Backbone as JSON Lines, residues from 0, in Angstrom:
{"i":0,"aa":"X","n":[104.3,122.06,60.16],"ca":[104.94,122.82,61.1],"c":[104.07,122.95,62.41]}
{"i":1,"aa":"X","n":[104.72,123.04,63.68],"ca":[103.93,123.11,64.96],"c":[103.14,124.19,64.88]}
{"i":2,"aa":"X","n":[102.15,124.22,65.8],"ca":[101.36,125.54,66.05],"c":[101.56,126.4,67.0]}
{"i":3,"aa":"X","n":[102.5,125.81,67.84],"ca":[103.02,126.59,69.14],"c":[104.4,126.81,69.06]}
{"i":4,"aa":"X","n":[105.0,127.77,69.72],"ca":[106.56,127.9,69.56],"c":[107.28,126.83,70.71]}
{"i":5,"aa":"X","n":[108.48,126.35,70.16],"ca":[109.32,125.57,70.89],"c":[110.35,126.36,71.51]}
{"i":6,"aa":"X","n":[110.56,126.24,72.68],"ca":[111.8,126.91,73.36],"c":[113.16,126.35,72.96]}
{"i":7,"aa":"X","n":[114.09,127.03,72.41],"ca":[115.42,126.49,72.1],"c":[116.45,127.56,72.55]}
{"i":8,"aa":"X","n":[117.7,126.92,72.46],"ca":[118.68,127.86,72.7],"c":[120.0,127.46,71.86]}
{"i":9,"aa":"X","n":[120.96,128.32,71.89],"ca":[122.01,127.95,71.16],"c":[122.26,128.8,69.94]}
{"i":10,"aa":"X","n":[123.09,128.39,69.25],"ca":[123.33,129.35,67.85],"c":[122.54,128.57,66.86]}
{"i":11,"aa":"X","n":[122.27,129.46,65.7],"ca":[121.52,128.99,64.5],"c":[122.36,128.34,63.63]}
{"i":12,"aa":"X","n":[122.26,127.2,63.13],"ca":[123.03,126.49,62.05],"c":[122.24,126.98,60.7]}
{"i":13,"aa":"X","n":[122.84,128.0,60.04],"ca":[122.08,128.64,58.78],"c":[121.67,127.74,57.86]}
{"i":14,"aa":"X","n":[122.27,126.45,57.8],"ca":[122.06,125.44,56.65],"c":[120.6,124.78,57.18]}
{"i":15,"aa":"X","n":[120.3,124.85,58.51],"ca":[119.04,124.38,58.85],"c":[117.93,125.43,58.91]}
{"i":16,"aa":"X","n":[118.17,126.47,58.46],"ca":[117.09,127.69,58.59],"c":[116.22,127.39,57.37]}
{"i":17,"aa":"X","n":[116.55,126.49,56.41],"ca":[115.58,126.25,55.24],"c":[114.36,125.56,55.84]}
{"i":18,"aa":"X","n":[114.21,125.17,56.94],"ca":[112.95,124.63,57.64],"c":[111.93,125.96,57.73]}
{"i":19,"aa":"X","n":[112.5,127.0,57.87],"ca":[111.78,128.2,57.86],"c":[110.69,128.31,56.87]}
{"i":20,"aa":"X","n":[111.28,127.83,55.69],"ca":[110.17,128.21,54.52],"c":[108.8,127.32,54.61]}
{"i":21,"aa":"X","n":[109.02,126.18,55.54],"ca":[107.73,125.77,55.6],"c":[106.43,126.45,56.43]}
{"i":22,"aa":"X","n":[107.07,127.42,57.27],"ca":[106.16,128.02,58.13],"c":[105.61,129.21,57.4]}
{"i":23,"aa":"X","n":[106.33,130.22,56.37],"ca":[105.78,131.28,56.05],"c":[104.44,131.14,55.25]}
{"i":24,"aa":"X","n":[104.15,129.91,54.53],"ca":[102.91,130.25,53.79],"c":[101.77,129.33,54.7]}
{"i":25,"aa":"X","n":[101.98,128.81,55.66],"ca":[100.85,128.11,56.42],"c":[100.53,128.73,57.59]}
{"i":26,"aa":"X","n":[100.99,129.99,57.95],"ca":[100.39,130.89,59.04],"c":[100.74,130.4,60.51]}
{"i":27,"aa":"X","n":[101.42,129.43,60.47],"ca":[101.93,128.73,61.88],"c":[102.99,129.41,62.14]}
{"i":28,"aa":"X","n":[103.41,129.01,63.47],"ca":[104.67,129.52,64.06],"c":[105.41,128.66,64.63]}
{"i":29,"aa":"X","n":[106.8,128.52,64.67],"ca":[107.95,127.94,65.47],"c":[109.07,128.76,65.9]}
{"i":30,"aa":"X","n":[109.82,128.07,66.64],"ca":[111.05,128.9,67.08],"c":[112.13,128.39,66.11]}
{"i":31,"aa":"X","n":[113.02,129.54,65.7],"ca":[114.02,129.25,64.72],"c":[114.82,128.07,65.22]}
{"i":32,"aa":"X","n":[115.35,127.22,64.36],"ca":[116.18,125.97,64.8],"c":[117.16,126.44,65.46]}
{"i":33,"aa":"X","n":[117.83,125.52,66.55],"ca":[118.69,125.94,67.14],"c":[119.82,124.87,66.86]}
{"i":34,"aa":"X","n":[121.19,124.84,67.2],"ca":[122.0,123.71,67.18],"c":[121.6,122.41,67.77]}
{"i":35,"aa":"X","n":[120.79,122.33,68.81],"ca":[120.36,121.3,69.55],"c":[119.51,120.79,68.54]}
{"i":36,"aa":"X","n":[118.42,121.49,67.94],"ca":[117.48,120.91,67.08],"c":[118.16,120.16,65.83]}
{"i":37,"aa":"X","n":[119.22,120.89,65.17],"ca":[119.93,120.05,64.08],"c":[120.79,118.85,64.5]}
{"i":38,"aa":"X","n":[121.03,118.91,65.76],"ca":[121.97,117.7,66.25],"c":[120.95,116.37,66.73]}
{"i":39,"aa":"X","n":[119.64,116.68,66.56],"ca":[118.75,115.71,66.93],"c":[118.32,115.8,68.55]}
{"i":40,"aa":"X","n":[118.87,116.87,69.15],"ca":[118.21,117.06,70.42],"c":[119.13,116.4,71.49]}
{"i":41,"aa":"X","n":[120.03,115.46,71.12],"ca":[120.83,114.85,72.14],"c":[121.76,115.67,72.79]}
{"i":42,"aa":"X","n":[121.85,115.48,74.09],"ca":[122.46,116.09,75.03],"c":[123.41,115.28,75.97]}
{"i":43,"aa":"X","n":[124.54,115.83,76.26],"ca":[125.51,115.08,77.25],"c":[125.22,115.64,78.66]}
{"i":44,"aa":"X","n":[124.33,116.74,78.93],"ca":[124.26,117.37,80.24],"c":[123.2,118.01,80.33]}
{"i":45,"aa":"X","n":[123.11,119.05,81.08],"ca":[122.03,119.99,81.37],"c":[122.06,120.85,80.04]}
{"i":46,"aa":"X","n":[120.7,121.52,79.82],"ca":[120.52,122.36,78.72],"c":[121.53,123.59,78.86]}
{"i":47,"aa":"X","n":[122.03,124.13,77.84],"ca":[123.2,125.46,77.81],"c":[122.23,126.34,78.21]}
{"i":48,"aa":"X","n":[122.73,127.32,78.96],"ca":[122.28,128.61,79.26],"c":[121.62,129.15,77.9]}
{"i":49,"aa":"X","n":[120.49,130.28,78.36],"ca":[119.98,130.78,77.12],"c":[120.92,131.71,76.24]}
{"i":50,"aa":"X","n":[121.06,131.75,74.89],"ca":[121.79,132.4,74.3],"c":[121.76,133.95,74.53]}
{"i":51,"aa":"X","n":[122.82,134.66,74.6],"ca":[123.03,135.96,74.64],"c":[122.06,136.72,73.55]}
{"i":52,"aa":"X","n":[121.47,137.73,73.73],"ca":[120.73,138.46,72.8],"c":[119.23,138.61,73.01]}
{"i":53,"aa":"X","n":[118.62,139.16,72.42],"ca":[117.17,139.61,72.44],"c":[116.39,138.43,72.23]}
{"i":54,"aa":"X","n":[115.12,138.56,72.73],"ca":[114.05,137.72,72.56],"c":[112.98,138.47,71.4]}
{"i":55,"aa":"X","n":[113.16,137.79,70.23],"ca":[112.36,138.44,69.14],"c":[111.24,137.39,68.57]}
{"i":56,"aa":"X","n":[110.21,138.2,68.22],"ca":[109.19,137.61,67.52],"c":[109.33,138.35,66.09]}
{"i":57,"aa":"X","n":[109.63,137.48,65.1],"ca":[109.38,137.75,63.62],"c":[108.31,137.41,63.06]}
{"i":58,"aa":"X","n":[107.55,138.42,62.47],"ca":[106.14,137.95,61.75],"c":[106.56,138.41,60.16]}
{"i":59,"aa":"X","n":[106.72,137.32,59.44],"ca":[106.96,137.48,58.14],"c":[106.42,136.42,57.25]}
{"i":60,"aa":"X","n":[105.66,136.59,56.15],"ca":[105.0,135.85,55.38],"c":[105.86,134.98,54.28]}
{"i":61,"aa":"X","n":[106.89,135.78,53.88],"ca":[107.73,135.52,52.78],"c":[108.66,134.44,53.24]}
{"i":62,"aa":"X","n":[108.79,133.39,52.84],"ca":[109.81,132.36,53.28],"c":[111.28,132.79,52.95]}
{"i":63,"aa":"X","n":[111.61,133.61,51.99],"ca":[112.91,133.74,51.71],"c":[113.31,135.18,52.69]}
{"i":64,"aa":"X","n":[112.32,136.0,52.83],"ca":[112.46,137.09,53.7],"c":[112.67,136.87,55.2]}
{"i":65,"aa":"X","n":[111.92,135.65,55.42],"ca":[112.09,135.17,56.91],"c":[113.44,134.52,57.01]}
{"i":66,"aa":"X","n":[113.87,133.75,56.04],"ca":[115.08,132.98,56.2],"c":[116.21,134.19,56.05]}
{"i":67,"aa":"X","n":[116.4,135.09,55.29],"ca":[117.15,136.21,55.4],"c":[117.37,136.82,56.82]}
{"i":68,"aa":"X","n":[116.26,137.32,57.22],"ca":[115.98,137.92,58.6],"c":[116.64,137.16,59.69]}
{"i":69,"aa":"X","n":[116.18,135.6,59.73],"ca":[116.95,135.0,60.7],"c":[118.4,134.83,60.65]}
{"i":70,"aa":"X","n":[118.93,134.78,59.47],"ca":[120.41,134.82,59.2],"c":[120.89,136.15,59.62]}
{"i":71,"aa":"X","n":[120.38,137.17,59.26],"ca":[120.89,138.57,59.81],"c":[120.89,138.66,61.23]}
{"i":72,"aa":"X","n":[119.84,138.24,61.94],"ca":[119.59,138.0,63.42],"c":[120.59,137.41,64.01]}
{"i":73,"aa":"X","n":[120.82,136.26,63.64],"ca":[122.06,135.29,64.03],"c":[123.27,135.98,63.91]}
{"i":74,"aa":"X","n":[123.39,136.76,62.7],"ca":[124.6,137.33,62.52],"c":[125.19,138.54,63.54]}
{"i":75,"aa":"X","n":[123.9,139.16,63.99],"ca":[124.26,140.01,64.96],"c":[123.97,139.72,66.5]}
{"i":76,"aa":"X","n":[123.94,138.44,66.64],"ca":[123.94,137.92,67.95],"c":[122.58,137.43,68.55]}
{"i":77,"aa":"X","n":[121.5,137.54,67.73],"ca":[120.16,137.04,68.32],"c":[119.63,135.83,67.75]}
{"i":78,"aa":"X","n":[119.65,134.85,68.66],"ca":[119.23,133.54,68.03],"c":[118.13,133.08,68.77]}
{"i":79,"aa":"X","n":[117.56,133.91,69.73],"ca":[116.28,133.54,70.45],"c":[114.78,134.28,69.56]}
{"i":80,"aa":"X","n":[114.55,133.52,68.32],"ca":[113.67,134.08,67.38],"c":[112.45,133.2,67.41]}
{"i":81,"aa":"X","n":[111.24,133.75,67.7],"ca":[110.14,133.13,67.35],"c":[109.46,133.56,66.06]}
{"i":82,"aa":"X","n":[109.19,132.54,65.02],"ca":[108.67,132.67,63.89],"c":[107.05,132.77,63.66]}
{"i":83,"aa":"X","n":[106.55,133.65,63.0],"ca":[105.19,133.69,62.76],"c":[104.94,133.96,61.01]}
{"i":84,"aa":"X","n":[104.05,133.31,60.53],"ca":[103.81,133.4,59.09],"c":[102.96,134.51,58.87]}
{"i":85,"aa":"X","n":[102.3,135.16,59.75],"ca":[101.19,136.11,59.44],"c":[100.95,136.88,60.99]}
{"i":86,"aa":"X","n":[100.06,137.87,60.73],"ca":[99.63,138.69,61.9],"c":[98.9,137.8,62.82]}
{"i":87,"aa":"X","n":[98.02,137.05,62.37],"ca":[97.3,136.08,63.45],"c":[98.11,135.14,64.05]}
{"i":88,"aa":"X","n":[99.07,134.47,63.13],"ca":[100.02,133.82,64.04],"c":[100.99,134.44,65.02]}
{"i":89,"aa":"X","n":[101.19,135.72,64.59],"ca":[102.13,136.56,65.66],"c":[101.39,136.65,66.9]}
{"i":90,"aa":"X","n":[100.08,137.02,66.97],"ca":[99.28,137.26,67.98],"c":[99.1,135.91,68.81]}
{"i":91,"aa":"X","n":[99.04,134.76,68.08],"ca":[98.94,133.48,68.78],"c":[100.06,133.23,69.51]}
{"i":92,"aa":"X","n":[101.3,133.54,68.98],"ca":[102.7,133.5,69.52],"c":[102.76,134.39,71.16]}
{"i":93,"aa":"X","n":[102.17,135.48,70.8],"ca":[102.28,136.33,72.01],"c":[101.35,135.88,73.2]}
{"i":94,"aa":"X","n":[100.27,135.39,72.71],"ca":[99.2,134.84,73.69],"c":[99.88,133.56,74.38]}
{"i":95,"aa":"X","n":[100.47,132.75,73.58],"ca":[101.12,131.38,74.05],"c":[102.31,131.72,74.94]}
{"i":96,"aa":"X","n":[103.01,132.68,74.58],"ca":[104.27,133.26,75.61],"c":[103.77,133.98,76.9]}
{"i":97,"aa":"X","n":[102.47,134.15,76.78],"ca":[102.14,135.04,78.16],"c":[101.86,136.43,78.01]}
{"i":98,"aa":"X","n":[101.98,136.9,76.91],"ca":[102.13,138.35,76.66],"c":[102.85,139.03,75.83]}
{"i":99,"aa":"X","n":[102.99,139.94,75.28],"ca":[103.94,140.63,74.49],"c":[105.38,140.95,75.34]}
{"i":100,"aa":"X","n":[105.24,141.15,76.55],"ca":[106.54,141.46,77.19],"c":[107.4,140.1,77.47]}
{"i":101,"aa":"X","n":[107.06,139.03,76.76],"ca":[107.88,137.83,76.76],"c":[108.83,138.01,75.82]}
{"i":102,"aa":"X","n":[108.42,138.99,74.74],"ca":[109.56,139.29,73.81],"c":[110.36,140.68,74.03]}
{"i":103,"aa":"X","n":[111.45,140.91,73.58],"ca":[112.05,142.15,73.7],"c":[111.65,143.04,72.6]}
{"i":104,"aa":"X","n":[111.61,142.49,71.7],"ca":[110.95,143.16,70.38],"c":[110.22,142.46,69.3]}
{"i":105,"aa":"X","n":[109.38,143.2,68.68],"ca":[108.48,142.16,67.72],"c":[108.99,142.92,66.37]}
{"i":106,"aa":"X","n":[109.36,142.16,65.27],"ca":[109.61,142.83,64.1],"c":[108.38,142.16,62.99]}
{"i":107,"aa":"X","n":[107.75,143.12,62.85],"ca":[106.09,142.71,61.97],"c":[106.35,143.19,60.57]}
{"i":108,"aa":"X","n":[105.98,142.45,59.45],"ca":[105.94,142.81,57.97],"c":[104.56,143.56,58.29]}
{"i":109,"aa":"X","n":[104.25,144.23,57.26],"ca":[102.92,144.91,57.14],"c":[101.97,144.2,56.22]}
{"i":110,"aa":"X","n":[102.32,143.63,55.13],"ca":[101.34,142.93,54.08],"c":[101.58,141.48,54.34]}
{"i":111,"aa":"X","n":[100.6,140.85,54.97],"ca":[100.54,139.43,55.16],"c":[99.18,138.82,55.18]}
{"i":112,"aa":"X","n":[99.14,137.61,54.7],"ca":[97.64,136.87,54.54],"c":[97.0,136.79,55.92]}
{"i":113,"aa":"X","n":[95.69,136.62,56.1],"ca":[94.93,136.56,57.22],"c":[94.89,137.59,58.0]}
{"i":114,"aa":"X","n":[96.01,138.17,58.49],"ca":[95.92,139.35,59.17],"c":[97.19,140.0,58.94]}
{"i":115,"aa":"X","n":[97.09,141.16,58.53],"ca":[98.28,142.15,58.18],"c":[98.92,142.76,59.45]}
{"i":116,"aa":"X","n":[100.04,143.51,59.19],"ca":[100.56,143.75,60.48],"c":[100.07,145.17,61.16]}
{"i":117,"aa":"X","n":[99.49,145.94,60.31],"ca":[98.89,147.19,61.07],"c":[97.57,146.71,61.87]}
{"i":118,"aa":"X","n":[96.78,145.67,61.4],"ca":[95.66,145.17,62.15],"c":[96.15,144.53,63.29]}
{"i":119,"aa":"X","n":[97.13,143.69,63.2],"ca":[97.96,142.65,64.16],"c":[98.38,143.81,65.61]}
{"i":120,"aa":"X","n":[99.17,144.94,64.96],"ca":[99.54,145.78,66.13],"c":[98.47,146.35,66.91]}
{"i":121,"aa":"X","n":[97.47,146.88,66.01],"ca":[96.21,147.44,66.74],"c":[95.67,146.51,67.8]}
{"i":122,"aa":"X","n":[95.56,145.11,67.33],"ca":[94.72,144.39,68.28],"c":[95.86,143.82,69.47]}
{"i":123,"aa":"X","n":[97.0,144.15,69.21],"ca":[98.02,143.9,70.14],"c":[98.14,144.88,71.28]}
{"i":124,"aa":"X","n":[98.04,146.07,70.91],"ca":[97.98,147.16,71.76],"c":[96.67,147.36,72.42]}
{"i":125,"aa":"X","n":[95.57,147.01,71.85],"ca":[94.34,147.09,72.5],"c":[94.22,145.85,73.55]}
{"i":126,"aa":"X","n":[94.69,144.72,73.26],"ca":[94.63,143.67,74.28],"c":[95.7,143.62,75.47]}
{"i":127,"aa":"X","n":[96.69,144.43,75.09],"ca":[97.96,144.55,75.99],"c":[98.18,146.02,76.21]}
{"i":128,"aa":"X","n":[97.32,146.96,76.7],"ca":[97.74,148.3,76.59],"c":[98.8,148.75,77.5]}
{"i":129,"aa":"X","n":[99.16,147.99,78.38],"ca":[100.31,148.23,79.29],"c":[101.74,147.65,78.89]}
{"i":130,"aa":"X","n":[101.53,147.08,77.77],"ca":[102.85,146.38,77.49],"c":[103.96,147.52,76.98]}
{"i":131,"aa":"X","n":[104.98,147.04,77.27],"ca":[106.24,147.93,77.01],"c":[107.16,147.42,75.83]}
{"i":132,"aa":"X","n":[106.68,146.31,75.11],"ca":[107.31,145.79,73.93],"c":[107.48,146.64,72.8]}
{"i":133,"aa":"X","n":[108.57,146.68,72.26],"ca":[108.82,147.55,70.99],"c":[108.44,146.76,69.73]}
{"i":134,"aa":"X","n":[107.63,147.38,68.87],"ca":[107.15,146.61,67.6],"c":[107.75,147.61,66.56]}
{"i":135,"aa":"X","n":[108.56,146.76,65.61],"ca":[109.09,147.6,64.56],"c":[108.49,147.01,62.99]}
{"i":136,"aa":"X","n":[108.03,147.82,62.29],"ca":[107.55,147.58,61.1],"c":[108.71,147.3,60.29]}
{"i":137,"aa":"X","n":[108.57,146.09,59.56],"ca":[109.54,145.8,58.49],"c":[108.83,145.38,57.34]}
{"i":138,"aa":"X","n":[109.26,146.53,56.43],"ca":[108.31,146.49,54.94],"c":[109.08,147.21,53.88]}
{"i":139,"aa":"X","n":[108.63,146.77,52.76],"ca":[109.0,147.35,51.52],"c":[108.21,148.67,51.17]}
{"i":140,"aa":"X","n":[107.12,148.64,51.67],"ca":[106.25,149.82,51.6],"c":[106.88,151.0,52.28]}
{"i":141,"aa":"X","n":[107.86,151.76,51.84],"ca":[108.55,152.86,52.56],"c":[108.08,154.23,52.13]}
{"i":142,"aa":"X","n":[106.84,154.28,51.98],"ca":[106.13,155.55,51.65],"c":[106.02,156.31,53.1]}
{"i":143,"aa":"X","n":[106.16,157.51,53.2],"ca":[105.76,158.41,54.62],"c":[104.44,158.01,55.07]}
{"i":144,"aa":"X","n":[103.62,158.39,54.19],"ca":[102.01,157.99,54.68],"c":[102.09,156.58,55.18]}
{"i":145,"aa":"X","n":[102.52,155.62,54.88],"ca":[102.67,154.14,55.58],"c":[103.49,154.29,56.75]}
{"i":146,"aa":"X","n":[104.49,155.0,56.87],"ca":[105.16,155.1,58.13],"c":[104.29,155.81,59.22]}
{"i":147,"aa":"X","n":[103.62,156.66,58.82],"ca":[102.62,157.66,59.7],"c":[101.61,156.68,59.98]}
{"i":148,"aa":"X","n":[100.92,155.77,59.26],"ca":[99.96,155.0,59.52],"c":[100.44,153.8,60.64]}
{"i":149,"aa":"X","n":[101.7,153.48,60.22],"ca":[102.28,152.61,61.45],"c":[102.38,153.01,62.83]}
{"i":150,"aa":"X","n":[103.05,154.16,62.89],"ca":[103.12,154.87,64.18],"c":[101.8,155.1,64.72]}
{"i":151,"aa":"X","n":[100.76,155.38,64.16],"ca":[99.41,155.54,64.46],"c":[98.8,154.36,65.05]}
{"i":152,"aa":"X","n":[99.04,153.17,64.36],"ca":[98.55,151.87,64.73],"c":[99.27,151.53,65.95]}
{"i":153,"aa":"X","n":[100.37,151.94,66.45],"ca":[101.23,151.45,67.66],"c":[102.42,150.82,67.41]}
{"i":154,"aa":"X","n":[102.98,151.11,66.13],"ca":[104.36,150.62,65.93],"c":[105.28,151.71,66.68]}
{"i":155,"aa":"X","n":[106.64,151.1,66.96],"ca":[107.46,151.85,67.58],"c":[108.35,152.4,66.95]}
{"i":156,"aa":"X","n":[108.85,151.76,65.59],"ca":[109.94,152.05,64.97],"c":[109.65,151.42,63.44]}
{"i":157,"aa":"X","n":[110.6,151.52,62.56],"ca":[110.43,151.34,60.98],"c":[111.73,150.66,60.68]}
{"i":158,"aa":"X","n":[111.71,149.71,59.45],"ca":[112.9,149.34,59.01],"c":[112.34,149.0,57.65]}
{"i":159,"aa":"X","n":[112.91,149.62,56.59],"ca":[112.66,149.47,55.13],"c":[113.34,148.31,54.52]}
{"i":160,"aa":"X","n":[112.59,147.46,53.68],"ca":[113.33,146.38,53.18],"c":[113.63,146.86,51.77]}
{"i":161,"aa":"X","n":[114.77,146.36,51.2],"ca":[115.72,145.71,51.87],"c":[116.47,146.3,52.71]}
{"i":162,"aa":"X","n":[116.69,145.64,53.83],"ca":[117.69,146.24,54.97],"c":[119.19,145.78,54.82]}
{"i":163,"aa":"X","n":[120.09,146.4,55.47],"ca":[121.42,146.07,55.68],"c":[121.63,145.61,57.01]}
{"i":164,"aa":"X","n":[122.57,144.74,57.29],"ca":[122.75,144.29,58.6],"c":[122.99,145.33,59.58]}
{"i":165,"aa":"X","n":[123.91,146.39,59.42],"ca":[123.84,147.46,60.2],"c":[122.52,148.22,60.42]}
{"i":166,"aa":"X","n":[121.66,148.3,59.48],"ca":[120.47,149.01,59.86],"c":[119.67,148.19,60.63]}
{"i":167,"aa":"X","n":[119.52,146.83,60.71],"ca":[118.76,146.05,61.69],"c":[119.52,146.02,63.01]}
{"i":168,"aa":"X","n":[120.99,146.11,63.05],"ca":[121.55,146.24,64.21],"c":[121.31,147.32,64.95]}
{"i":169,"aa":"X","n":[121.21,148.72,64.28],"ca":[120.81,149.94,64.92],"c":[119.25,149.91,65.35]}
{"i":170,"aa":"X","n":[118.51,149.32,64.65],"ca":[116.98,149.37,65.18],"c":[116.89,148.55,66.37]}
{"i":171,"aa":"X","n":[117.67,147.4,66.54],"ca":[117.73,146.7,67.57],"c":[118.39,147.21,68.78]}
{"i":172,"aa":"X","n":[119.39,147.94,68.56],"ca":[120.24,148.81,69.57],"c":[119.43,149.85,70.08]}
{"i":173,"aa":"X","n":[118.53,150.47,69.3],"ca":[117.39,151.41,69.56],"c":[116.51,150.95,70.4]}
{"i":174,"aa":"X","n":[116.17,149.84,70.4],"ca":[115.13,149.14,71.18],"c":[115.6,148.76,72.27]}
{"i":175,"aa":"X","n":[116.67,148.83,72.67],"ca":[117.44,148.53,74.19],"c":[118.07,147.31,74.3]}
{"i":176,"aa":"X","n":[118.18,146.77,72.92],"ca":[119.23,145.5,72.86],"c":[120.56,145.62,72.49]}
{"i":177,"aa":"X","n":[121.48,144.95,72.78],"ca":[123.06,145.04,72.44],"c":[122.95,144.45,71.03]}
{"i":178,"aa":"X","n":[123.74,145.31,70.05],"ca":[123.71,144.75,68.53],"c":[124.6,143.44,68.47]}
{"i":179,"aa":"X","n":[124.81,143.01,69.42],"ca":[125.7,141.7,69.41],"c":[126.99,141.74,68.7]}
{"i":180,"aa":"X","n":[127.09,140.72,67.75],"ca":[128.5,140.7,66.94],"c":[128.55,141.81,66.02]}
{"i":181,"aa":"X","n":[129.7,141.61,64.97],"ca":[129.72,142.59,64.09],"c":[128.78,143.08,63.36]}
{"i":182,"aa":"X","n":[128.65,144.24,62.71],"ca":[127.67,144.78,62.02],"c":[127.75,144.23,60.51]}
{"i":183,"aa":"X","n":[128.97,144.06,60.08],"ca":[128.97,143.67,58.69],"c":[128.67,144.65,57.81]}
{"i":184,"aa":"X","n":[128.8,144.19,56.5],"ca":[128.76,145.22,55.53],"c":[127.72,144.83,54.35]}
{"i":185,"aa":"X","n":[127.02,143.54,54.52],"ca":[126.33,143.15,53.49],"c":[125.06,143.62,53.28]}
{"i":186,"aa":"X","n":[124.43,143.5,52.06],"ca":[123.16,143.86,51.92],"c":[122.16,142.77,51.9]}
{"i":187,"aa":"X","n":[121.81,142.34,53.38],"ca":[120.87,141.38,53.48],"c":[119.66,141.68,53.57]}
C-alpha cells in the first residue's frame, strides 16, 4: 500500500473496500477507494467535483473495523476518507495534508500498534496547538476513566464500538458536518 494519501472523489464502491484490509496491519495509509479507482481511473472529461460530505481521517488498525467504518461513513454521505493503520500513520497523513485542519474530523481508535490514539492525539495537539479539527475517540474501551483520559489528551468526542449508523451520524453532525444520507437502523 502507498505511504501517502491519494486524493480521490466520488462514491465508494463497497465491494472495492476490501483493499482497505491491506492497510490496517502495515501502518501505512491511503485514500479510501473511489468509483474512479475501481473503474481503472479512466475519465471521459474533467474530474468530478469533490463529493459532498466531510473530509475525514480514520485511524484504525483492525481491517474489519476499518472496512465497516468506511462503509458506514459512505452510507451517511462521507466518502472523502483518508485511512491510517495506526497513530503514527495518522500523524504522517496530517503532516502530508498540510496540518490537521485539512480534515473536518479525525476518528481515532485508542489501541493501535506503533502509536496508540491517546499518544497520537497528544502529539497532534502539541504540534498544532491552534488547530480546530475535532478528534473523536472510537473505541471498544468504553469505561468512564478511559473517556476522561481521552478528553484530557485532547479528544473532543467519544464513540463506543460497536456503534450504530445513527450513533456515528450524530457524532459527525455534532462536529459540524451534515450527517448526509439516511441514518439507517443497522448495527454497523
